[in-house]
Amino acid sequence: MGAIKDVTDATFVSEVLQSPTPVLVDFWAEWCAPCRKVAPLLEEIAGEMGDKVRIVKVNTDENPETARAYRIMSVPTLTVFKGGQPVQSVAGAKPKGDLIKLIESAS
């Protein structure tokens, strides 16, 4: 496991809401500098946490329906989904330790 997957409006339900594993969704945009800062941290976490969590990215510019459905007002917004429901969310670039706590608090 460990690889971060791009998810679209079309695949969000199957990849995130129907996942048996908690999923951290990185709502991001190409033009967002803090999003680029968070990306390598998420890669590290994906590698370290392996099968405990799936990490996916949703480009909010290319997938406006999903962003609208979850009221994403700023990027990056990182939301943990468990059992098809959003359980924890944080906006803005955060240190790696905070991201791990976010994931662990939802599992």
Tab-separated table of C-alpha atoms in Angstrom:
chain	number	residue	atom	x	y	z
A	1	MET	CA	0.000	0.000	0.000
A	2	GLY	CA	1.265	3.453	0.788
A	3	ALA	CA	0.620	5.063	-2.588
A	4	ILE	CA	-1.483	8.208	-2.731
A	5	LYS	CA	-4.279	8.003	-5.257
A	6	ASP	CA	-6.057	10.775	-7.149
A	7	VAL	CA	-9.814	10.637	-6.673
A	8	THR	CA	-12.415	12.417	-8.804
A	9	ASP	CA	-16.078	13.330	-8.447
A	10	ALA	CA	-16.822	10.100	-10.329
A	11	THR	CA	-14.719	7.827	-8.085
A	12	PHE	CA	-15.208	9.508	-4.684
A	13	VAL	CA	-18.005	7.200	-3.516
A	14	SER	CA	-16.198	3.965	-4.379
A	15	GLU	CA	-12.724	5.105	-3.288
A	16	VAL	CA	-13.606	7.016	-0.117
A	17	LEU	CA	-17.156	6.486	1.123
A	18	GLN	CA	-17.168	2.716	0.509
A	19	SER	CA	-13.626	2.101	1.795
A	20	PRO	CA	-13.374	-0.429	4.650
A	21	THR	CA	-10.266	1.460	5.851
A	22	PRO	CA	-10.211	5.043	7.177
A	23	VAL	CA	-9.367	7.455	4.342
A	24	LEU	CA	-7.542	10.771	4.639
A	25	VAL	CA	-8.705	13.022	1.812
A	26	ASP	CA	-6.410	15.867	0.815
A	27	PHE	CA	-8.590	18.507	-0.840
A	28	TRP	CA	-6.034	20.549	-2.790
A	29	ALA	CA	-5.460	22.743	-5.842
A	30	GLU	CA	-2.589	23.111	-8.322
A	31	TRP	CA	-2.039	26.815	-7.514
A	32	CYS	CA	-1.937	26.280	-3.729
A	33	ALA	CA	1.559	26.673	-2.204
A	34	PRO	CA	0.624	25.176	1.219
A	35	CYS	CA	-0.828	22.171	-0.656
A	36	ARG	CA	2.571	21.538	-2.211
A	37	LYS	CA	4.125	21.764	1.259
A	38	VAL	CA	1.777	19.099	2.662
A	39	ALA	CA	2.149	16.655	-0.262
A	40	PRO	CA	5.568	15.177	0.712
A	41	LEU	CA	4.404	14.769	4.326
A	42	LEU	CA	1.394	12.802	3.128
A	43	GLU	CA	3.694	10.612	1.002
A	44	GLU	CA	5.791	9.859	4.109
A	45	ILE	CA	2.719	9.103	6.219
A	46	ALA	CA	1.287	6.840	3.495
A	47	GLY	CA	4.526	4.876	3.502
A	48	GLU	CA	4.731	4.661	7.298
A	49	MET	CA	1.099	3.875	8.093
A	50	GLY	CA	0.619	1.436	5.218
A	51	ASP	CA	-2.680	-0.443	5.436
A	52	LYS	CA	-3.990	1.461	8.495
A	53	VAL	CA	-5.167	4.351	6.345
A	54	ARG	CA	-5.648	5.212	2.679
A	55	ILE	CA	-4.577	8.659	1.558
A	56	VAL	CA	-6.193	10.174	-1.502
A	57	LYS	CA	-6.129	13.580	-3.181
A	58	VAL	CA	-9.062	15.494	-4.634
A	59	ASN	CA	-8.199	18.431	-6.880
A	60	THR	CA	-10.950	20.904	-5.956
A	61	ASP	CA	-10.647	22.832	-9.234
A	62	GLU	CA	-11.194	19.688	-11.311
A	63	ASN	CA	-13.765	18.106	-8.956
A	64	PRO	CA	-16.052	20.917	-7.793
A	65	GLU	CA	-19.016	18.662	-6.950
A	66	THR	CA	-17.147	16.803	-4.210
A	67	ALA	CA	-15.609	20.027	-2.878
A	68	ARG	CA	-19.066	21.623	-2.764
A	69	ALA	CA	-20.666	18.584	-1.131
A	70	TYR	CA	-18.213	18.754	1.782
A	71	ARG	CA	-18.178	22.568	1.940
A	72	ILE	CA	-14.454	22.877	1.234
A	73	MET	CA	-13.820	26.620	1.526
A	74	SER	CA	-10.023	26.620	1.643
A	75	VAL	CA	-7.206	24.377	0.489
A	76	PRO	CA	-5.556	22.353	1.696
A	77	THR	CA	-8.339	20.826	3.752
A	78	LEU	CA	-7.541	17.376	5.118
A	79	THR	CA	-10.536	15.290	6.128
A	80	VAL	CA	-10.573	11.789	7.575
A	81	PHE	CA	-13.507	9.642	6.460
A	82	LYS	CA	-14.460	6.504	8.338
A	83	GLY	CA	-17.419	4.317	7.471
A	84	GLY	CA	-18.427	6.738	4.732
A	85	GLN	CA	-18.623	9.741	7.062
A	86	PRO	CA	-16.255	12.673	7.590
A	87	VAL	CA	-15.048	12.382	11.206
A	88	GLN	CA	-12.159	14.836	11.527
A	89	SER	CA	-11.053	17.766	9.423
A	90	VAL	CA	-8.309	20.377	9.465
A	91	ALA	CA	-7.638	23.279	7.105
A	92	GLY	CA	-4.214	24.577	6.155
A	93	ALA	CA	-0.736	23.087	6.054
A	94	LYS	CA	0.064	21.258	9.288
A	95	PRO	CA	3.206	19.545	10.607
A	96	LYS	CA	3.534	15.813	10.052
A	97	GLY	CA	2.868	15.021	13.736
A	98	ASP	CA	-0.450	16.882	13.606
A	99	LEU	CA	-1.480	14.968	10.485
A	100	ILE	CA	-0.678	11.637	12.134
A	101	LYS	CA	-2.712	12.651	15.219
A	102	LEU	CA	-5.607	13.600	12.928
A	103	ILE	CA	-5.540	10.143	11.351
A	104	GLU	CA	-5.114	8.309	14.663
A	105	SER	CA	-7.939	10.226	16.342
A	106	ALA	CA	-10.321	8.880	13.709
A	107	SER	CA	-9.240	5.235	13.782
